[in-house]
mmCIF file of C-alpha atoms in Angstrom:
data_model
loop_
_atom_site.group_PDB
_atom_site.id
_atom_site.type_symbol
_atom_site.label_atom_id
_atom_site.label_comp_id
_atom_site.label_asym_id
_atom_site.label_seq_id
_atom_site.Cartn_x
_atom_site.Cartn_y
_atom_site.Cartn_z
ATOM 1 C CA MET A 1 0.000 0.000 0.000
ATOM 2 C CA ALA A 2 1.389 3.416 -0.952
ATOM 3 C CA THR A 3 2.362 5.817 1.817
ATOM 4 C CA PRO A 4 -0.070 8.762 2.003
ATOM 5 C CA PHE A 5 1.490 11.813 0.416
ATOM 6 C CA GLN A 6 2.312 14.609 2.881
ATOM 7 C CA ALA A 7 3.512 17.648 1.005
ATOM 8 C CA GLN A 8 4.933 19.282 4.136
ATOM 9 C CA ARG A 9 7.526 16.496 4.462
ATOM 10 C CA PHE A 10 9.010 17.433 1.100
ATOM 11 C CA ILE A 11 9.708 21.095 1.922
ATOM 12 C CA ALA A 12 13.389 21.857 2.516
ATOM 13 C CA ARG A 13 14.182 22.577 6.168
ATOM 14 C CA GLN A 14 15.803 25.937 5.514
ATOM 15 C CA VAL A 15 12.661 27.049 3.663
ATOM 16 C CA GLY A 16 10.121 25.544 6.048
ATOM 17 C CA ASN A 17 11.714 27.378 8.967
ATOM 18 C CA ILE A 18 11.462 30.803 7.323
ATOM 19 C CA PRO A 19 8.589 32.852 8.771
ATOM 20 C CA PRO A 20 6.207 34.648 6.406
ATOM 21 C CA SER A 21 7.015 38.257 5.618
ATOM 22 C CA GLY A 22 5.684 40.515 8.346
ATOM 23 C CA ILE A 23 4.738 43.035 5.665
ATOM 24 C CA ARG A 24 2.738 40.618 3.519
ATOM 25 C CA GLU A 25 1.143 38.989 6.552
ATOM 26 C CA PHE A 26 -0.156 42.371 7.671
ATOM 27 C CA PHE A 27 -1.356 43.447 4.236
ATOM 28 C CA ASP A 28 -3.336 40.272 3.712
ATOM 29 C CA VAL A 29 -5.593 41.766 6.393
ATOM 30 C CA VAL A 30 -5.499 45.234 4.813
ATOM 31 C CA GLN A 31 -6.726 43.897 1.465
ATOM 32 C CA SER A 32 -9.963 42.738 3.055
ATOM 33 C CA MET A 33 -10.820 46.196 4.438
ATOM 34 C CA PRO A 34 -12.337 49.062 2.404
ATOM 35 C CA ASP A 35 -11.409 52.765 2.688
ATOM 36 C CA VAL A 36 -8.026 52.203 4.306
ATOM 37 C CA ILE A 37 -5.326 54.868 3.988
ATOM 38 C CA SER A 38 -2.107 52.981 3.433
ATOM 39 C CA LEU A 39 1.254 54.167 4.700
ATOM 40 C CA GLY A 40 2.480 50.635 4.372
ATOM 41 C CA VAL A 41 3.824 49.290 1.103
ATOM 42 C CA GLY A 42 7.227 50.752 0.223
ATOM 43 C CA GLU A 43 6.382 51.884 -3.280
ATOM 44 C CA PRO A 44 6.392 55.347 -4.878
ATOM 45 C CA ASP A 45 2.921 56.745 -5.479
ATOM 46 C CA PHE A 46 4.219 58.415 -8.631
ATOM 47 C CA VAL A 47 3.606 56.797 -12.001
ATOM 48 C CA THR A 48 6.775 55.977 -13.933
ATOM 49 C CA PRO A 49 7.658 59.128 -15.907
ATOM 50 C CA TRP A 50 6.116 59.140 -19.385
ATOM 51 C CA HIS A 51 9.367 59.224 -21.361
ATOM 52 C CA ILE A 52 10.509 56.049 -19.561
ATOM 53 C CA ARG A 53 7.191 54.310 -20.265
ATOM 54 C CA GLU A 54 7.398 55.524 -23.857
ATOM 55 C CA ALA A 55 10.846 53.912 -24.213
ATOM 56 C CA ALA A 56 9.298 50.585 -23.195
ATOM 57 C CA ILE A 57 6.416 51.067 -25.637
ATOM 58 C CA TYR A 58 8.794 52.006 -28.438
ATOM 59 C CA ALA A 59 10.891 48.902 -27.728
ATOM 60 C CA LEU A 60 7.771 46.783 -28.199
ATOM 61 C CA GLU A 61 6.835 48.620 -31.375
ATOM 62 C CA ARG A 62 10.287 47.892 -32.790
ATOM 63 C CA GLY A 63 9.870 44.187 -31.987
ATOM 64 C CA LYS A 64 12.371 44.143 -29.127
ATOM 65 C CA THR A 65 11.002 40.955 -27.604
ATOM 66 C CA SER A 66 13.977 38.589 -27.577
ATOM 67 C CA TYR A 67 16.527 37.443 -25.008
ATOM 68 C CA THR A 68 19.520 39.620 -24.276
ATOM 69 C CA SER A 69 22.988 38.604 -23.155
ATOM 70 C CA ASN A 70 22.925 36.947 -19.723
ATOM 71 C CA LEU A 71 24.812 39.983 -18.446
ATOM 72 C CA GLY A 72 22.246 42.375 -19.943
ATOM 73 C CA LEU A 73 22.141 44.811 -22.845
ATOM 74 C CA TRP A 74 25.599 46.146 -23.621
ATOM 75 C CA LYS A 75 24.359 49.723 -23.952
ATOM 76 C CA LEU A 76 22.619 49.508 -20.567
ATOM 77 C CA ARG A 77 25.757 48.161 -18.897
ATOM 78 C CA GLN A 78 27.734 51.020 -20.413
ATOM 79 C CA ALA A 79 25.165 53.501 -19.090
ATOM 80 C CA VAL A 80 25.283 51.878 -15.626
ATOM 81 C CA SER A 81 29.077 52.125 -15.669
ATOM 82 C CA ASP A 82 28.945 55.826 -16.547
ATOM 83 C CA TYR A 83 26.225 56.544 -13.978
ATOM 84 C CA VAL A 84 27.856 54.718 -11.074
ATOM 85 C CA GLU A 85 31.200 56.387 -11.732
ATOM 86 C CA LYS A 86 29.598 59.835 -11.915
ATOM 87 C CA GLN A 87 27.185 59.449 -8.986
ATOM 88 C CA PHE A 88 29.144 57.214 -6.632
ATOM 89 C CA GLY A 89 32.756 57.694 -7.661
ATOM 90 C CA VAL A 90 33.383 54.029 -8.458
ATOM 91 C CA GLY A 91 34.418 52.752 -11.878
ATOM 92 C CA TYR A 92 33.322 49.354 -13.241
ATOM 93 C CA ASP A 93 34.096 47.603 -16.528
ATOM 94 C CA PRO A 94 30.767 47.070 -18.353
ATOM 95 C CA GLY A 95 32.180 43.963 -20.027
ATOM 96 C CA HIS A 96 33.024 41.967 -16.912
ATOM 97 C CA GLN A 97 31.983 43.795 -13.752
ATOM 98 C CA ILE A 98 28.288 44.636 -14.266
ATOM 99 C CA LEU A 99 25.281 42.298 -14.310
ATOM 100 C CA ILE A 100 21.707 43.404 -15.057
ATOM 101 C CA THR A 101 19.252 41.590 -12.775
ATOM 102 C CA VAL A 102 15.530 41.155 -12.166
ATOM 103 C CA GLY A 103 15.346 43.823 -9.504
ATOM 104 C CA VAL A 104 17.740 44.267 -6.595
ATOM 105 C CA SER A 105 16.038 41.331 -4.878
ATOM 106 C CA GLU A 106 17.502 38.924 -7.425
ATOM 107 C CA ALA A 107 20.862 40.674 -7.242
ATOM 108 C CA LEU A 108 20.981 40.169 -3.467
ATOM 109 C CA ASP A 109 19.876 36.546 -3.755
ATOM 110 C CA ILE A 110 22.476 35.530 -6.314
ATOM 111 C CA ALA A 111 25.211 37.570 -4.614
ATOM 112 C CA LEU A 112 24.676 35.581 -1.428
ATOM 113 C CA ARG A 113 24.374 32.275 -3.285
ATOM 114 C CA ALA A 114 27.596 33.015 -5.161
ATOM 115 C CA VAL A 115 29.728 33.614 -2.054
ATOM 116 C CA VAL A 116 28.201 31.909 0.996
ATOM 117 C CA ASN A 117 29.111 28.361 1.987
ATOM 118 C CA PRO A 118 27.100 26.410 4.600
ATOM 119 C CA GLY A 119 27.980 27.741 8.032
ATOM 120 C CA ASP A 120 29.471 31.031 6.838
ATOM 121 C CA GLU A 121 28.318 33.964 8.949
ATOM 122 C CA VAL A 122 26.837 37.019 7.258
ATOM 123 C CA ILE A 123 26.491 40.168 9.366
ATOM 124 C CA TYR A 124 23.662 42.618 8.685
ATOM 125 C CA HIS A 125 22.090 45.532 10.555
ATOM 126 C CA GLU A 126 18.593 45.706 12.051
ATOM 127 C CA PRO A 127 15.945 47.029 11.748
ATOM 128 C CA CYS A 128 16.262 46.066 8.083
ATOM 129 C CA TYR A 129 14.385 45.059 4.976
ATOM 130 C CA VAL A 130 12.552 41.800 5.557
ATOM 131 C CA SER A 131 14.431 39.716 2.974
ATOM 132 C CA TYR A 132 17.986 39.952 4.312
ATOM 133 C CA SER A 133 17.882 37.332 7.040
ATOM 134 C CA PRO A 134 15.786 34.810 5.042
ATOM 135 C CA SER A 135 18.021 35.269 1.988
ATOM 136 C CA ILE A 136 21.075 34.418 4.093
ATOM 137 C CA THR A 137 19.311 31.419 5.627
ATOM 138 C CA MET A 138 18.350 30.058 2.204
ATOM 139 C CA THR A 139 22.047 29.909 1.272
ATOM 140 C CA HIS A 140 22.659 27.793 4.416
ATOM 141 C CA GLY A 141 24.565 30.703 5.865
ATOM 142 C CA VAL A 142 24.204 32.013 9.415
ATOM 143 C CA ALA A 143 22.468 35.398 9.689
ATOM 144 C CA VAL A 144 24.099 37.591 12.358
ATOM 145 C CA PRO A 145 22.113 40.760 13.170
ATOM 146 C CA VAL A 146 23.558 43.937 14.657
ATOM 147 C CA ALA A 147 21.074 46.336 16.269
ATOM 148 C CA CYS A 148 20.958 50.013 15.320
ATOM 149 C CA SER A 149 19.292 52.595 17.551
ATOM 150 C CA ALA A 150 17.292 55.785 17.122
ATOM 151 C CA ALA A 151 19.808 57.523 19.397
ATOM 152 C CA ARG A 152 22.396 57.134 16.601
ATOM 153 C CA GLY A 153 19.930 57.938 13.814
ATOM 154 C CA PHE A 154 19.871 54.206 13.047
ATOM 155 C CA ALA A 155 23.415 54.402 11.698
ATOM 156 C CA LEU A 156 25.638 51.329 12.071
ATOM 157 C CA SER A 157 28.718 51.536 14.272
ATOM 158 C CA ALA A 158 32.046 49.850 13.602
ATOM 159 C CA GLU A 159 32.175 48.835 17.268
ATOM 160 C CA ALA A 160 28.911 46.896 16.952
ATOM 161 C CA ILE A 161 30.284 44.950 13.984
ATOM 162 C CA GLU A 162 33.502 44.234 15.857
ATOM 163 C CA GLU A 163 31.535 42.676 18.696
ATOM 164 C CA VAL A 164 29.961 39.991 16.494
ATOM 165 C CA VAL A 165 32.848 39.175 14.138
ATOM 166 C CA THR A 166 34.168 35.618 14.457
ATOM 167 C CA PRO A 167 36.567 33.486 12.387
ATOM 168 C CA ARG A 168 33.470 32.262 10.478
ATOM 169 C CA SER A 169 32.368 35.763 9.443
ATOM 170 C CA LYS A 170 32.477 36.113 5.676
ATOM 171 C CA ALA A 171 30.372 39.074 4.603
ATOM 172 C CA LEU A 172 28.710 42.267 5.776
ATOM 173 C CA VAL A 173 25.402 43.385 4.236
ATOM 174 C CA LEU A 174 24.684 47.122 4.271
ATOM 175 C CA ASN A 175 21.597 49.077 3.229
ATOM 176 C CA PHE A 176 21.891 52.862 3.479
ATOM 177 C CA PRO A 177 19.660 54.804 3.301
ATOM 178 C CA THR A 178 17.837 52.101 5.203
ATOM 179 C CA ASN A 179 14.408 50.571 4.841
ATOM 180 C CA PRO A 180 12.574 50.919 7.302
ATOM 181 C CA THR A 181 14.313 53.641 9.324
ATOM 182 C CA GLY A 182 15.653 56.132 6.792
ATOM 183 C CA GLY A 183 19.030 55.924 8.525
ATOM 184 C CA THR A 184 22.115 57.047 6.615
ATOM 185 C CA MET A 185 25.881 56.885 7.103
ATOM 186 C CA THR A 186 28.505 59.611 7.011
ATOM 187 C CA ARG A 187 31.839 59.152 5.286
ATOM 188 C CA GLY A 188 33.551 59.138 8.691
ATOM 189 C CA GLU A 189 31.318 56.361 10.005
ATOM 190 C CA LEU A 190 31.873 54.303 6.852
ATOM 191 C CA LEU A 191 35.658 54.745 7.092
ATOM 192 C CA LYS A 192 35.580 53.164 10.558
ATOM 193 C CA ILE A 193 33.531 50.250 9.227
ATOM 194 C CA ALA A 194 35.916 49.916 6.276
ATOM 195 C CA GLU A 195 38.796 49.494 8.719
ATOM 196 C CA VAL A 196 36.979 46.622 10.438
ATOM 197 C CA VAL A 197 36.146 45.038 7.080
ATOM 198 C CA LEU A 198 39.758 45.169 5.934
ATOM 199 C CA ARG A 199 41.165 43.915 9.226
ATOM 200 C CA HIS A 200 38.852 40.907 9.299
ATOM 201 C CA ASN A 201 39.007 40.231 5.543
ATOM 202 C CA LEU A 202 35.257 40.559 4.990
ATOM 203 C CA LEU A 203 33.298 40.906 1.772
ATOM 204 C CA VAL A 204 30.741 43.749 1.648
ATOM 205 C CA ILE A 205 27.364 43.555 -0.095
ATOM 206 C CA THR A 206 25.890 47.048 -0.225
ATOM 207 C CA ASP A 207 22.273 47.638 -1.280
ATOM 208 C CA GLU A 208 21.977 51.315 -2.221
ATOM 209 C CA ILE A 209 18.509 51.315 -3.796
ATOM 210 C CA TYR A 210 17.514 54.490 -1.879
ATOM 211 C CA ALA A 211 20.742 56.408 -2.590
ATOM 212 C CA GLU A 212 19.084 59.029 -4.800
ATOM 213 C CA LEU A 213 16.508 59.709 -2.077
ATOM 214 C CA THR A 214 19.040 61.252 0.309
ATOM 215 C CA PHE A 215 17.728 64.508 1.775
ATOM 216 C CA GLU A 216 20.651 65.897 3.758
ATOM 217 C CA GLY A 217 24.340 65.654 2.994
ATOM 218 C CA ASP A 218 25.974 63.627 0.247
ATOM 219 C CA HIS A 219 25.341 59.925 -0.122
ATOM 220 C CA VAL A 220 28.615 58.010 0.238
ATOM 221 C CA SER A 221 29.049 54.453 -0.997
ATOM 222 C CA ILE A 222 31.418 52.223 0.946
ATOM 223 C CA ALA A 223 32.587 50.905 -2.441
ATOM 224 C CA ALA A 224 34.207 54.311 -3.088
ATOM 225 C CA LEU A 225 36.434 54.155 -0.012
ATOM 226 C CA PRO A 226 40.116 53.166 -0.265
ATOM 227 C CA GLY A 227 40.595 49.403 -0.536
ATOM 228 C CA LEU A 228 36.866 48.605 -0.632
ATOM 229 C CA ARG A 229 36.017 48.566 -4.345
ATOM 230 C CA GLU A 230 37.717 45.202 -4.898
ATOM 231 C CA ARG A 231 35.911 43.581 -1.955
ATOM 232 C CA THR A 232 32.426 45.056 -2.428
ATOM 233 C CA ILE A 233 29.371 43.925 -4.391
ATOM 234 C CA PHE A 234 27.448 47.107 -5.195
ATOM 235 C CA LEU A 235 23.702 46.586 -5.706
ATOM 236 C CA HIS A 236 21.355 49.171 -7.148
ATOM 237 C CA GLY A 237 18.220 49.503 -9.246
ATOM 238 C CA PHE A 238 15.427 51.650 -10.624
ATOM 239 C CA SER A 239 12.371 50.958 -8.457
ATOM 240 C CA LYS A 240 12.646 53.807 -5.972
ATOM 241 C CA ALA A 241 14.474 56.651 -7.730
ATOM 242 C CA TYR A 242 12.495 56.350 -10.982
ATOM 243 C CA ALA A 243 9.191 54.876 -9.676
ATOM 244 C CA MET A 244 9.778 51.702 -11.707
ATOM 245 C CA THR A 245 8.817 48.991 -9.204
ATOM 246 C CA GLY A 246 6.813 46.948 -11.706
ATOM 247 C CA PHE A 247 9.632 46.879 -14.250
ATOM 248 C CA ARG A 248 11.677 44.638 -11.921
ATOM 249 C CA ILE A 249 15.083 45.830 -13.035
ATOM 250 C CA GLY A 250 18.315 46.199 -11.072
ATOM 251 C CA TYR A 251 22.034 45.620 -11.334
ATOM 252 C CA ALA A 252 25.118 44.388 -9.523
ATOM 253 C CA CYS A 253 28.649 45.714 -9.867
ATOM 254 C CA GLY A 254 31.738 44.107 -8.398
ATOM 255 C CA PRO A 255 34.928 42.116 -8.937
ATOM 256 C CA ALA A 256 34.851 40.261 -12.257
ATOM 257 C CA GLU A 257 35.254 36.859 -10.606
ATOM 258 C CA ILE A 258 32.244 37.394 -8.340
ATOM 259 C CA ILE A 259 30.080 38.888 -11.098
ATOM 260 C CA GLU A 260 30.948 35.837 -13.224
ATOM 261 C CA ALA A 261 29.859 33.524 -10.387
ATOM 262 C CA MET A 262 26.620 35.485 -9.971
ATOM 263 C CA MET A 263 26.026 35.337 -13.720
ATOM 264 C CA ARG A 264 26.272 31.525 -13.656
ATOM 265 C CA ILE A 265 23.379 31.381 -11.190
ATOM 266 C CA HIS A 266 21.487 34.072 -13.086
ATOM 267 C CA GLN A 267 21.816 32.258 -16.434
ATOM 268 C CA TYR A 268 20.311 29.060 -15.051
ATOM 269 C CA SER A 269 17.491 30.749 -13.143
ATOM 270 C CA MET A 270 16.425 34.030 -14.754
ATOM 271 C CA LEU A 271 18.519 33.775 -17.949
ATOM 272 C CA CYS A 272 18.262 37.538 -18.437
ATOM 273 C CA ALA A 273 16.189 40.496 -17.339
ATOM 274 C CA SER A 274 13.282 41.615 -19.528
ATOM 275 C CA VAL A 275 14.590 43.397 -22.608
ATOM 276 C CA ILE A 276 11.662 45.842 -22.439
ATOM 277 C CA SER A 277 12.550 46.750 -18.864
ATOM 278 C CA GLN A 278 16.193 47.123 -19.855
ATOM 279 C CA GLU A 279 15.267 49.578 -22.613
ATOM 280 C CA ALA A 280 13.197 51.578 -20.106
ATOM 281 C CA ALA A 281 16.073 51.527 -17.596
ATOM 282 C CA LEU A 282 18.437 52.901 -20.227
ATOM 283 C CA GLU A 283 16.098 55.839 -20.804
ATOM 284 C CA ALA A 284 15.868 56.409 -17.038
ATOM 285 C CA LEU A 285 19.638 56.604 -16.653
ATOM 286 C CA GLN A 286 20.118 58.844 -19.649
ATOM 287 C CA HIS A 287 17.236 61.305 -19.130
ATOM 288 C CA GLY A 288 15.560 60.655 -15.782
ATOM 289 C CA GLN A 289 17.568 62.723 -13.314
ATOM 290 C CA SER A 290 15.178 65.678 -13.293
ATOM 291 C CA ASP A 291 12.269 63.322 -12.579
ATOM 292 C CA THR A 292 14.128 61.880 -9.597
ATOM 293 C CA ALA A 293 14.920 65.358 -8.273
ATOM 294 C CA ALA A 294 11.268 66.411 -8.506
ATOM 295 C CA MET A 295 10.051 63.284 -6.712
ATOM 296 C CA ARG A 296 12.717 63.673 -4.026
ATOM 297 C CA GLU A 297 11.548 67.196 -3.243
ATOM 298 C CA GLN A 298 7.974 65.968 -2.831
ATOM 299 C CA TYR A 299 9.177 63.239 -0.481
ATOM 300 C CA ARG A 300 11.130 65.853 1.494
ATOM 301 C CA LEU A 301 7.976 67.940 2.034
ATOM 302 C CA ARG A 302 6.009 64.878 3.099
ATOM 303 C CA ARG A 303 8.818 63.742 5.389
ATOM 304 C CA ASN A 304 8.923 67.071 7.184
ATOM 305 C CA PHE A 305 5.158 67.053 7.680
ATOM 306 C CA ILE A 306 4.826 63.492 8.936
ATOM 307 C CA VAL A 307 7.795 63.653 11.319
ATOM 308 C CA ASN A 308 6.546 66.917 12.818
ATOM 309 C CA ALA A 309 3.076 65.387 13.190
ATOM 310 C CA PHE A 310 4.414 62.332 15.025
ATOM 311 C CA ASN A 311 6.498 64.383 17.418
ATOM 312 C CA ALA A 312 3.589 66.771 18.044
ATOM 313 C CA MET A 313 1.341 63.898 19.111
ATOM 314 C CA GLY A 314 3.993 62.565 21.483
ATOM 315 C CA LEU A 315 5.407 59.767 19.331
ATOM 316 C CA SER A 316 9.145 60.344 19.211
ATOM 317 C CA CYS A 317 10.370 60.164 15.621
ATOM 318 C CA HIS A 318 13.878 60.870 14.354
ATOM 319 C CA LEU A 319 14.232 62.775 11.085
ATOM 320 C CA PRO A 320 15.057 60.231 8.353
ATOM 321 C CA ARG A 321 17.893 61.527 6.209
ATOM 322 C CA GLY A 322 17.024 59.246 3.306
ATOM 323 C CA SER A 323 14.438 56.834 1.798
ATOM 324 C CA PHE A 324 10.701 57.510 2.152
ATOM 325 C CA TYR A 325 10.018 55.986 5.554
ATOM 326 C CA ALA A 326 9.366 57.454 8.994
ATOM 327 C CA PHE A 327 9.921 55.181 11.991
ATOM 328 C CA PRO A 328 8.121 56.620 15.032
ATOM 329 C CA CYS A 329 8.463 55.019 18.466
ATOM 330 C CA ILE A 330 5.103 53.819 19.809
ATOM 331 C CA ALA A 331 6.441 52.316 23.070
ATOM 332 C CA SER A 332 4.588 54.990 25.094
ATOM 333 C CA SER A 333 1.292 53.407 23.992
ATOM 334 C CA GLY A 334 1.947 50.351 26.124
ATOM 335 C CA LEU A 335 1.215 48.150 23.100
ATOM 336 C CA SER A 336 3.504 45.967 21.038
ATOM 337 C CA SER A 337 4.153 47.245 17.539
ATOM 338 C CA LYS A 338 1.907 44.545 16.092
ATOM 339 C CA GLU A 339 -0.917 45.318 18.533
ATOM 340 C CA PHE A 340 -0.621 49.036 17.802
ATOM 341 C CA ALA A 341 -0.642 48.507 14.022
ATOM 342 C CA PHE A 342 -3.721 46.275 14.145
ATOM 343 C CA ARG A 343 -5.577 48.645 16.452
ATOM 344 C CA LEU A 344 -4.706 51.555 14.163
ATOM 345 C CA LEU A 345 -5.992 49.577 11.193
ATOM 346 C CA GLN A 346 -9.191 48.339 12.816
ATOM 347 C CA GLN A 347 -10.176 51.522 14.661
ATOM 348 C CA GLU A 348 -8.831 54.278 12.411
ATOM 349 C CA LYS A 349 -8.421 52.512 9.038
ATOM 350 C CA VAL A 350 -4.781 53.517 8.654
ATOM 351 C CA ALA A 351 -2.280 50.883 7.565
ATOM 352 C CA CYS A 352 1.318 51.015 8.784
ATOM 353 C CA VAL A 353 3.752 48.133 9.212
ATOM 354 C CA PRO A 354 4.695 46.914 12.716
ATOM 355 C CA GLY A 355 8.362 47.578 13.425
ATOM 356 C CA SER A 356 8.785 43.974 14.539
ATOM 357 C CA ALA A 357 8.382 42.907 10.879
ATOM 358 C CA PHE A 358 11.918 44.245 10.371
ATOM 359 C CA GLY A 359 13.534 42.194 13.116
ATOM 360 C CA PRO A 360 13.527 42.234 16.928
ATOM 361 C CA SER A 361 15.305 45.603 16.908
ATOM 362 C CA GLY A 362 12.207 47.119 15.318
ATOM 363 C CA GLU A 363 9.892 46.271 18.200
ATOM 364 C CA GLY A 364 8.308 49.392 19.678
ATOM 365 C CA TYR A 365 8.281 51.203 16.332
ATOM 366 C CA LEU A 366 6.000 51.617 13.339
ATOM 367 C CA ARG A 367 7.090 51.942 9.706
ATOM 368 C CA CYS A 368 5.125 54.665 7.950
ATOM 369 C CA CYS A 369 5.804 55.147 4.255
ATOM 370 C CA PHE A 370 5.362 58.747 3.132
ATOM 371 C CA ALA A 371 5.415 57.859 -0.572
ATOM 372 C CA THR A 372 1.756 58.778 -0.759
ATOM 373 C CA ALA A 373 -0.108 62.031 -1.364
ATOM 374 C CA LEU A 374 0.316 64.724 1.286
ATOM 375 C CA GLU A 375 -3.469 65.031 1.601
ATOM 376 C CA GLN A 376 -3.658 61.348 2.515
ATOM 377 C CA ILE A 377 -0.799 61.722 4.989
ATOM 378 C CA GLU A 378 -2.604 64.622 6.658
ATOM 379 C CA VAL A 379 -5.752 62.530 7.156
ATOM 380 C CA ALA A 380 -3.760 59.493 8.285
ATOM 381 C CA THR A 381 -1.854 61.439 10.942
ATOM 382 C CA GLU A 382 -5.082 63.033 12.221
ATOM 383 C CA ARG A 383 -6.568 59.573 12.636
ATOM 384 C CA LEU A 384 -3.412 58.286 14.284
ATOM 385 C CA ALA A 385 -3.433 61.215 16.731
ATOM 386 C CA GLY A 386 -7.007 60.247 17.605
ATOM 387 C CA LEU A 387 -5.769 56.828 18.656
ATOM 388 C CA VAL A 388 -2.770 58.139 20.599
ATOM 389 C CA THR A 389 -4.156 61.201 22.376
ATOM 390 C CA PRO A 390 -6.648 59.442 24.695
ATOM 391 C CA ARG A 391 -3.839 57.229 26.011
ATOM 392 C CA GLN A 392 -1.842 60.290 26.935
ATOM 393 C CA GLY A 393 -4.707 61.704 28.990
#
């Protein structure tokens, strides 16, 4: 007699042990509720600029519907090389050091798969984007979090990295400006981290998807620091700066040997990124800087309003120096971040993401995305104040 089939038994352990995304789990509930103002999903509310959409349409009209090189369109890799050198001060050879990917999510996945052996430790900072720890786990690596605090503007300290480094440490994952906190790093802070990286012979994977949405000071990439270019995988994309989330297009730059290893995984999984998206990305790099600047200024206005509103209602909120997220502390409510978020949703119909979705370090906070219309933000903060004020007497 055949053994009854139990699908659960066939799921790989490292996958079965991964918890569901705290963001998606929360928004499954949101989808079932009408008239909710969402400050939740980290996506620009702007439509992709017309000239970028037109480039995609024109590519279709010209019959551009085939595969590209595994590495991506040559002209797009050249444009990425020019852009990264101009904007970040790091030069990469478009022939061997740049790979076009299906969003930064794929770039991160294949970067980790290309370099992590079972048991290797990968250090990352929390609160952080929800995919970092699971992505490390799925490579059979060991995810090692380092907490960042509001007192430091959610910047990462070299001392905190030093405390968790062991002989098994292989890589450090950075994301500045950070999702969900809007934290950024100064050149001085990055130089201290670079010293730790060099001393312990670590590889750096830096996700700089929010770089163009830096409000104060100059964005500095760790890849541009002395001795770091040759030991850094630089990840970037188009979703945030150009409002191109649905195009699913990103890129990785780094040492030729590592890019080649990443390309081997890419060629057997994705093969290549969409040629239509690549044509649109080329247009974005060549003519989209004014669009980014205009969107950034709108985000700046919204940031200033929402942070002031949180502080006025007694929810301490640091001023994010980048990204489009505010991260107010809700500890004074006496509720966990998940309890607060669900009460806010059920009673006031405002959706924000519990800070705990971004790791234990996010408990006591709420991620509020201000990539939505200012009028909506005004209503949302009024409703939120209605929930908070009675508790403050």
